[in-house]
Short mmCIF file of C-alpha atoms and ligand atoms in Angstrom, two decimals:
data_model
loop_
_atom_site.label_atom_id
_atom_site.label_comp_id
_atom_site.label_asym_id
_atom_site.label_seq_id
_atom_site.Cartn_x
_atom_site.Cartn_y
_atom_site.Cartn_z
CA MET A 961 0.00 0.27 -0.01
CA LEU A 962 1.43 3.39 -1.08
CA TYR A 963 -0.20 5.12 1.95
CA ARG A 964 -2.81 4.86 4.55
CA PRO A 965 -6.25 5.91 3.72
CA GLU A 966 -6.42 8.49 6.59
CA GLN A 967 -3.20 10.03 5.05
CA LEU A 968 -5.05 10.68 1.96
CA VAL A 969 -8.02 12.15 3.55
CA PHE A 970 -5.68 14.43 5.56
CA CYS A 971 -3.86 15.48 2.26
CA GLN A 972 -7.18 16.13 0.41
CA ALA A 973 -8.24 18.57 3.17
CA LEU A 974 -5.03 20.46 2.86
CA PRO A 975 -5.29 23.50 0.58
CA LYS A 976 -2.71 23.04 -2.03
CA ILE A 977 -0.68 24.92 -4.73
CA GLU A 978 0.04 22.82 -8.20
CA LEU A 979 2.90 24.45 -10.22
CA HIS A 980 3.78 21.46 -12.65
CA ALA A 981 0.65 20.17 -14.38
CA HIS A 982 0.53 19.72 -18.48
CA LEU A 983 -2.97 20.28 -19.62
CA ASN A 984 -3.04 17.43 -22.13
CA GLY A 985 -1.30 15.04 -19.65
CA SER A 986 -4.13 15.91 -17.12
CA ILE A 987 -6.96 14.73 -19.48
CA ARG A 988 -9.51 12.71 -17.62
CA ASP A 989 -9.76 8.80 -18.66
CA ALA A 990 -13.36 9.05 -19.29
CA THR A 991 -12.82 12.16 -21.60
CA LEU A 992 -9.91 10.70 -23.46
CA ARG A 993 -11.93 7.53 -24.29
CA GLU A 994 -14.99 9.77 -25.19
CA LEU A 995 -13.09 11.72 -27.54
CA ALA A 996 -11.33 8.61 -29.01
CA ALA A 997 -14.59 6.95 -29.58
CA GLN A 998 -15.76 9.99 -31.67
CA LEU A 999 -12.64 9.18 -33.88
CA ASN A 1000 -12.56 5.61 -33.88
CA GLY A 1001 -11.86 4.14 -37.22
CA THR A 1002 -10.32 7.22 -38.58
CA SER A 1003 -7.14 8.38 -37.06
CA ILE A 1004 -7.00 6.52 -33.79
CA SER A 1005 -7.75 3.05 -32.58
CA MET A 1006 -9.23 2.23 -29.26
CA PRO A 1007 -6.73 -0.23 -28.36
CA ASP A 1008 -4.04 2.46 -28.65
CA VAL A 1009 -6.19 4.33 -26.08
CA GLN A 1010 -6.85 1.55 -23.78
CA LEU A 1011 -3.06 0.94 -23.68
CA ARG A 1012 -2.81 4.07 -21.79
CA THR A 1013 -4.82 3.28 -18.68
CA GLN A 1014 -3.15 2.90 -15.19
CA GLN A 1015 -0.12 0.77 -15.97
CA ALA A 1016 2.46 0.34 -13.00
CA SER A 1017 5.41 1.45 -15.20
CA ARG A 1018 5.71 2.94 -18.36
CA PRO A 1019 9.16 3.93 -19.62
CA LEU A 1020 9.72 7.58 -20.62
CA GLY A 1021 9.76 6.56 -24.41
CA GLU A 1022 6.33 4.95 -23.94
CA CYS A 1023 5.05 8.03 -22.34
CA PHE A 1024 5.73 10.25 -25.31
CA LYS A 1025 4.22 7.70 -27.56
CA LEU A 1026 0.99 8.03 -25.53
CA PHE A 1027 1.15 11.82 -25.72
CA ASP A 1028 1.22 11.48 -29.63
CA VAL A 1029 -1.96 9.47 -29.27
CA ILE A 1030 -3.64 11.99 -26.85
CA HIS A 1031 -2.61 14.82 -29.12
CA GLN A 1032 -4.25 13.14 -32.23
CA ILE A 1033 -7.42 12.95 -30.15
CA THR A 1034 -7.31 16.72 -29.02
CA THR A 1035 -7.17 18.49 -32.24
CA THR A 1036 -10.32 20.61 -32.03
CA CYS A 1037 -10.71 23.73 -30.07
CA ALA A 1038 -13.88 22.27 -28.41
CA ALA A 1039 -11.68 19.41 -27.25
CA ILE A 1040 -9.02 21.65 -25.82
CA THR A 1041 -11.65 23.86 -24.28
CA ARG A 1042 -13.25 20.99 -22.51
CA ILE A 1043 -10.16 19.69 -21.20
CA ALA A 1044 -9.04 22.95 -19.55
CA ARG A 1045 -12.48 23.19 -18.00
CA GLU A 1046 -12.48 19.71 -16.57
CA VAL A 1047 -8.82 20.04 -15.38
CA LEU A 1048 -9.70 23.04 -13.18
CA ALA A 1049 -12.96 21.31 -11.97
CA ASP A 1050 -10.67 18.31 -10.93
CA MET A 1051 -8.08 20.56 -9.26
CA ALA A 1052 -10.69 22.42 -7.38
CA ALA A 1053 -12.34 19.45 -6.25
CA ASP A 1054 -8.95 18.20 -4.82
CA ASN A 1055 -8.86 21.55 -2.93
CA VAL A 1056 -5.97 23.05 -5.13
CA VAL A 1057 -6.33 26.76 -4.47
CA TYR A 1058 -3.81 28.06 -7.08
CA ALA A 1059 -2.29 26.34 -10.16
CA GLU A 1060 -0.03 27.05 -12.84
CA LEU A 1061 -1.14 24.93 -15.87
CA ARG A 1062 1.26 24.69 -18.75
CA THR A 1063 0.52 23.61 -22.11
CA THR A 1064 2.33 23.53 -25.74
CA PRO A 1065 0.48 25.81 -28.19
CA LYS A 1066 -0.07 23.86 -31.26
CA SER A 1067 -0.38 24.89 -34.77
CA LEU A 1068 -2.28 22.35 -36.71
CA PRO A 1069 -3.17 23.60 -40.34
CA ARG A 1070 -5.06 20.49 -41.31
CA HIS A 1071 -7.30 21.27 -38.40
CA GLY A 1072 -7.54 24.89 -38.83
CA MET A 1073 -5.82 25.32 -35.30
CA THR A 1074 -3.32 28.10 -34.82
CA LYS A 1075 -1.22 28.65 -31.70
CA GLU A 1076 -3.52 31.59 -31.04
CA SER A 1077 -6.77 29.62 -31.65
CA TYR A 1078 -5.24 26.91 -29.48
CA MET A 1079 -4.63 29.36 -26.54
CA SER A 1080 -8.19 30.96 -26.99
CA ALA A 1081 -9.56 27.45 -26.68
CA VAL A 1082 -7.68 27.23 -23.44
CA PHE A 1083 -8.84 30.56 -22.14
CA GLN A 1084 -12.57 29.66 -23.21
CA GLY A 1085 -12.33 26.53 -21.02
CA ILE A 1086 -11.14 28.46 -17.86
CA ASP A 1087 -13.91 31.11 -18.46
CA ASP A 1088 -16.47 28.21 -18.83
CA TYR A 1089 -15.26 26.84 -15.55
CA TYR A 1090 -15.75 30.03 -13.63
CA ALA A 1091 -19.00 30.72 -15.16
CA ALA A 1092 -20.31 27.17 -14.10
CA SER A 1093 -18.67 27.30 -10.61
CA SER A 1094 -20.48 28.09 -7.41
CA ARG A 1095 -17.46 27.91 -5.18
CA ALA A 1096 -17.02 30.91 -2.96
CA HIS A 1097 -13.36 31.07 -2.80
CA ASP A 1098 -12.27 29.33 -6.10
CA ILE A 1099 -9.03 28.19 -7.56
CA GLN A 1100 -6.85 30.87 -9.03
CA VAL A 1101 -5.10 29.82 -12.28
CA ARG A 1102 -2.16 31.31 -14.27
CA LEU A 1103 -0.48 29.66 -17.53
CA LEU A 1104 2.83 28.70 -18.62
CA LEU A 1105 3.39 28.05 -22.37
CA SER A 1106 5.57 25.08 -23.09
CA ILE A 1107 7.98 24.56 -25.78
CA ASP A 1108 8.43 21.17 -26.94
CA ARG A 1109 11.95 19.84 -27.20
CA ARG A 1110 11.01 18.74 -31.14
CA GLN A 1111 10.75 22.41 -31.80
CA SER A 1112 13.25 24.55 -33.75
CA THR A 1113 14.69 27.99 -32.59
CA ASP A 1114 12.13 29.78 -34.71
CA GLU A 1115 9.05 27.63 -33.33
CA ALA A 1116 10.08 28.24 -29.63
CA LEU A 1117 10.62 32.00 -30.45
CA GLU A 1118 7.08 32.07 -31.72
CA THR A 1119 5.85 30.47 -28.40
CA ALA A 1120 7.84 32.95 -26.52
CA ARG A 1121 6.37 35.94 -28.52
CA LEU A 1122 2.87 34.44 -27.92
CA ALA A 1123 3.55 34.22 -24.09
CA VAL A 1124 4.44 37.83 -23.79
CA GLN A 1125 1.57 38.76 -26.01
CA LEU A 1126 -0.83 36.81 -23.60
CA ARG A 1127 0.49 38.32 -20.41
CA ASP A 1128 -2.70 40.02 -19.66
CA LYS A 1129 -4.65 36.94 -20.18
CA GLY A 1130 -2.85 35.07 -17.29
CA VAL A 1131 0.37 33.77 -19.02
CA VAL A 1132 3.27 34.07 -16.28
CA GLY A 1133 5.92 32.11 -17.93
CA LEU A 1134 7.56 29.64 -20.16
CA ASP A 1135 8.38 25.98 -19.85
CA LEU A 1136 10.75 23.76 -21.75
CA SER A 1137 9.32 20.22 -21.99
CA GLY A 1138 8.96 17.19 -24.21
CA ASN A 1139 11.10 14.11 -24.78
CA PRO A 1140 14.37 14.56 -22.88
CA SER A 1141 16.21 12.28 -25.32
CA VAL A 1142 15.20 14.64 -28.26
CA GLY A 1143 16.90 17.96 -29.31
CA GLN A 1144 19.62 20.24 -27.95
CA TRP A 1145 19.54 22.78 -25.16
CA GLU A 1146 21.24 25.67 -27.38
CA THR A 1147 18.08 25.38 -29.71
CA TRP A 1148 15.70 26.93 -27.28
CA VAL A 1149 17.93 29.40 -25.34
CA PRO A 1150 17.32 32.35 -27.53
CA ALA A 1151 13.31 31.77 -26.88
CA LEU A 1152 13.93 31.48 -23.03
CA ASP A 1153 16.21 34.46 -23.14
CA PHE A 1154 13.50 36.42 -24.91
CA ALA A 1155 10.79 35.36 -22.39
CA ARG A 1156 13.15 36.54 -19.36
CA GLN A 1157 14.04 39.83 -21.02
CA HIS A 1158 10.43 40.61 -21.38
CA GLY A 1159 9.83 39.87 -17.59
CA LEU A 1160 8.41 36.38 -17.89
CA ARG A 1161 9.54 33.77 -15.67
CA VAL A 1162 10.88 30.26 -17.02
CA ALA A 1163 10.63 26.67 -15.48
CA VAL A 1164 12.81 24.14 -17.22
CA HIS A 1165 12.45 20.19 -17.21
CA ALA A 1166 15.87 19.01 -16.54
CA GLY A 1167 17.67 15.67 -15.48
CA GLU A 1168 14.88 13.49 -16.49
CA VAL A 1169 17.53 11.20 -18.26
CA TYR A 1170 21.17 11.39 -17.29
CA ASN A 1171 22.60 14.08 -19.48
CA PRO A 1172 25.28 15.99 -17.46
CA GLU A 1173 26.38 18.20 -20.08
CA GLU A 1174 22.78 19.49 -20.79
CA THR A 1175 21.86 19.58 -17.04
CA ALA A 1176 25.19 21.68 -16.28
CA ALA A 1177 24.16 24.26 -18.89
CA ILE A 1178 20.75 24.53 -17.64
CA LEU A 1179 21.87 25.33 -14.19
CA ALA A 1180 24.23 27.69 -15.46
CA TRP A 1181 21.33 29.45 -17.28
CA ALA A 1182 19.55 29.50 -13.91
CA PRO A 1183 15.76 29.13 -14.57
CA ASP A 1184 13.28 30.29 -11.96
CA ARG A 1185 12.23 26.59 -11.22
CA LEU A 1186 13.39 23.44 -12.43
CA GLY A 1187 11.42 20.14 -13.01
CA HIS A 1188 12.44 16.55 -11.85
CA MET A 1189 16.23 16.81 -11.54
CA CYS A 1190 16.39 12.96 -11.09
CA CYS A 1191 19.55 11.87 -12.86
CA LEU A 1192 22.54 13.99 -11.46
CA ASP A 1193 26.15 13.12 -10.67
CA ALA A 1194 27.85 14.29 -7.33
CA SER A 1195 28.99 17.64 -8.90
CA LEU A 1196 25.66 18.30 -10.45
CA GLU A 1197 24.00 17.81 -7.11
CA GLN A 1198 26.45 20.19 -5.65
CA GLN A 1199 25.69 22.82 -8.33
CA LEU A 1200 21.99 22.37 -7.90
CA LEU A 1201 22.25 22.78 -4.07
CA LEU A 1202 24.42 25.78 -4.41
CA SER A 1203 21.86 27.42 -7.13
CA ARG A 1204 19.07 27.32 -4.49
CA VAL A 1205 16.53 26.97 -7.61
CA PRO A 1206 13.18 25.65 -6.23
CA ILE A 1207 12.50 21.99 -7.68
CA GLU A 1208 8.95 20.87 -8.84
CA LEU A 1209 8.92 17.19 -7.83
CA CYS A 1210 6.51 14.55 -9.39
CA LEU A 1211 6.63 11.42 -7.28
CA SER A 1212 4.31 9.08 -9.38
CA SER A 1213 5.71 10.27 -12.68
CA ASN A 1214 9.34 9.74 -11.84
CA VAL A 1215 8.59 6.23 -10.50
CA ILE A 1216 6.10 5.25 -13.24
CA THR A 1217 8.59 6.19 -15.93
CA GLY A 1218 11.62 4.83 -14.17
CA SER A 1219 13.62 8.11 -13.80
CA VAL A 1220 13.73 7.12 -9.99
CA PRO A 1221 13.60 3.33 -9.11
CA SER A 1222 11.21 3.73 -6.17
CA TYR A 1223 9.34 6.19 -3.96
CA GLN A 1224 11.66 5.48 -1.17
CA ASP A 1225 14.77 6.15 -3.36
CA HIS A 1226 13.21 9.62 -4.56
CA HIS A 1227 15.49 12.63 -4.21
CA PHE A 1228 12.72 14.17 -2.39
CA ALA A 1229 14.09 13.17 0.96
CA ALA A 1230 17.62 14.25 0.56
CA LEU A 1231 16.50 17.81 -0.91
CA HIS A 1232 13.66 18.31 1.69
CA ASN A 1233 16.00 17.23 4.72
CA GLY A 1234 18.75 19.46 3.22
CA GLY A 1235 16.40 22.47 3.22
CA HIS A 1236 16.37 22.80 -0.51
CA SER A 1237 13.09 24.46 -1.73
CA VAL A 1238 10.79 21.55 -3.33
CA VAL A 1239 7.15 21.63 -4.59
CA LEU A 1240 5.01 18.41 -4.78
CA CYS A 1241 3.38 18.48 -8.11
CA THR A 1242 1.48 15.95 -10.42
CA ASP A 1243 2.97 16.37 -13.88
CA ASP A 1244 0.22 14.59 -15.57
CA SER A 1245 -2.66 13.57 -13.30
CA GLY A 1246 -4.38 11.80 -16.21
CA VAL A 1247 -1.40 9.71 -17.83
CA PHE A 1248 -0.14 8.94 -14.29
CA ALA A 1249 -3.45 8.43 -12.75
CA THR A 1250 -2.93 10.72 -9.67
CA THR A 1251 -4.02 13.90 -7.81
CA LEU A 1252 -2.07 16.20 -5.97
CA SER A 1253 -3.67 15.04 -2.61
CA ARG A 1254 -2.26 11.49 -3.60
CA GLU A 1255 0.96 12.90 -4.39
CA TYR A 1256 1.21 14.33 -0.84
CA ALA A 1257 0.02 11.15 0.60
CA ILE A 1258 2.60 9.25 -1.15
CA ALA A 1259 5.22 11.69 0.17
CA ALA A 1260 3.85 11.47 3.67
CA SER A 1261 4.17 7.61 3.71
CA ALA A 1262 7.43 7.12 1.94
CA PHE A 1263 9.47 10.01 3.74
CA THR A 1264 7.52 9.82 7.14
CA LEU A 1265 6.32 13.40 6.90
CA SER A 1266 4.37 14.77 9.85
CA ASP A 1267 1.10 16.64 9.56
CA GLU A 1268 3.00 19.80 10.38
CA GLN A 1269 5.74 19.10 7.58
CA LEU A 1270 2.85 18.42 5.19
CA ARG A 1271 1.22 21.81 6.05
CA GLN A 1272 4.66 23.54 5.64
CA LEU A 1273 5.06 21.93 2.30
CA ALA A 1274 1.86 23.31 0.97
CA LEU A 1275 2.40 26.54 2.58
CA THR A 1276 5.95 27.14 1.19
CA ALA A 1277 4.83 26.35 -2.36
CA ALA A 1278 3.40 29.92 -2.32
CA ASP A 1279 6.85 31.47 -2.12
CA HIS A 1280 7.65 29.65 -5.54
CA VAL A 1281 4.83 30.75 -7.65
CA PHE A 1282 5.38 33.05 -10.77
CA LEU A 1283 3.05 35.81 -9.53
CA GLU A 1284 4.23 39.34 -8.98
CA PRO A 1285 5.65 39.81 -5.32
CA GLY A 1286 2.46 41.57 -4.02
CA GLU A 1287 0.04 38.89 -5.58
CA ARG A 1288 2.40 36.18 -3.93
CA GLN A 1289 2.11 37.65 -0.53
CA VAL A 1290 -1.61 37.65 -0.96
CA LEU A 1291 -1.62 34.07 -1.97
CA ARG A 1292 0.71 33.08 1.04
CA ALA A 1293 -1.70 34.88 3.51
CA ARG A 1294 -4.61 33.14 1.92
CA MET A 1295 -3.00 29.83 2.47
CA GLU A 1296 -1.87 30.82 6.21
CA GLN A 1297 -5.47 31.39 6.76
CA LEU A 1298 -6.62 28.37 5.11
CA LEU A 1299 -4.28 26.26 6.96
CA GLY A 1300 -5.38 27.68 10.20
CA GLY A 1301 -2.60 29.85 11.07
CA SER A 1302 -0.75 27.00 12.44
CA SER A 1303 2.02 26.95 9.74
CA LYS A 1304 3.46 30.43 10.35
P1 IMP B 237 0.31 19.68 -23.57
O1 IMP B 237 1.58 20.55 -23.71
O2 IMP B 237 -0.83 20.18 -22.83
O3 IMP B 237 -0.10 19.02 -24.89
O4 IMP B 237 0.80 18.49 -22.55
C1 IMP B 237 1.47 17.36 -22.87
C2 IMP B 237 3.03 17.77 -23.33
O5 IMP B 237 3.46 17.93 -21.99
C3 IMP B 237 3.90 16.31 -23.95
O6 IMP B 237 3.56 16.20 -25.22
C4 IMP B 237 5.06 16.81 -23.40
O7 IMP B 237 5.69 17.65 -24.27
C5 IMP B 237 5.10 17.45 -22.09
N1 IMP B 237 5.19 16.62 -20.96
C6 IMP B 237 4.29 15.89 -20.15
N2 IMP B 237 4.99 15.24 -19.39
C7 IMP B 237 6.27 15.35 -19.40
C8 IMP B 237 7.33 14.82 -18.71
O8 IMP B 237 7.43 14.01 -17.89
N3 IMP B 237 8.55 15.13 -19.13
C9 IMP B 237 8.62 16.09 -20.36
N4 IMP B 237 7.54 16.45 -20.81
C10 IMP B 237 6.48 16.12 -20.57
ZN1 ZN B 238 6.50 17.72 -16.92
#
């Protein structure tokens, strides 16, 4: 058993902050099947889709094949709008009070989709969620636009420019993600530089596979947050600790993809015990069949965290959001209030 039922109940009741969630990776199973069924016999087969569900392990390469299947199913603005609305509803139901959702804007000329219309569909889904919600203190959401590692310098720059244009729509940063075995770090640096020069924040997936030269170059560039950092040598570990860059840690994702051998072996423990800033996140709640509460419960069990340590983890996530300082302080104060003042 990964955790005791009462640990999950405690973690569900905690107000939480989600900082690393990919839109299409967070699609509900039921929605994926329904959208796939509508396309069955055309571009997609149901066995391809059924393959995806709840395997105990799925090597990283298999995950990216799965994302390709998901992307073949989510080619309409209506589908993207629906996924965005449902992801917010699922997070809010899980007591997530603030989320930074990331997604790769897609240009699909065959489907009449541009990166701009893709993003409009995402914003529509967010609006639809709020229009239908009756929650008094609802989830607050911001967006990061992702660069896929398959993209060229020009494509990445296009995404960075779009992110800057969409700042007043809630875009706060850029993300670099995609298959870590594909592409070269130098390709995307101009886009990440551009975003930073225009006041956006940058999160980078790094060290998902062992690639010491690339991880060293990423650390030297000093992103505002790092994702994963699983496969490091001693020298990189040292550089990471010195950098003090906060790390988004996704336990289920790392264990299911095999980037980390087991929950007990996860680098969460060393980083957390060493006082390095870490934030628990889901990565892809749909693909990895998880929730943020479940990730907290797994951490509670695997690393024997006390209730107070769990509250502190939830609270300190507020210090690493990509909001402006004033908004960040408001969020932190809100978290303190929701946590009952016991975590100050
Ligand atoms: P989307 O950007 O909303 O389409 O979400 C899915 C995309 O997120 C995938 O195609 C990948 O590019 C990226 N992604 C999701 N999970 C991971 C991960 O664990 N490592 C690297 N990239 C990921
Ligand atoms: Zn990720």
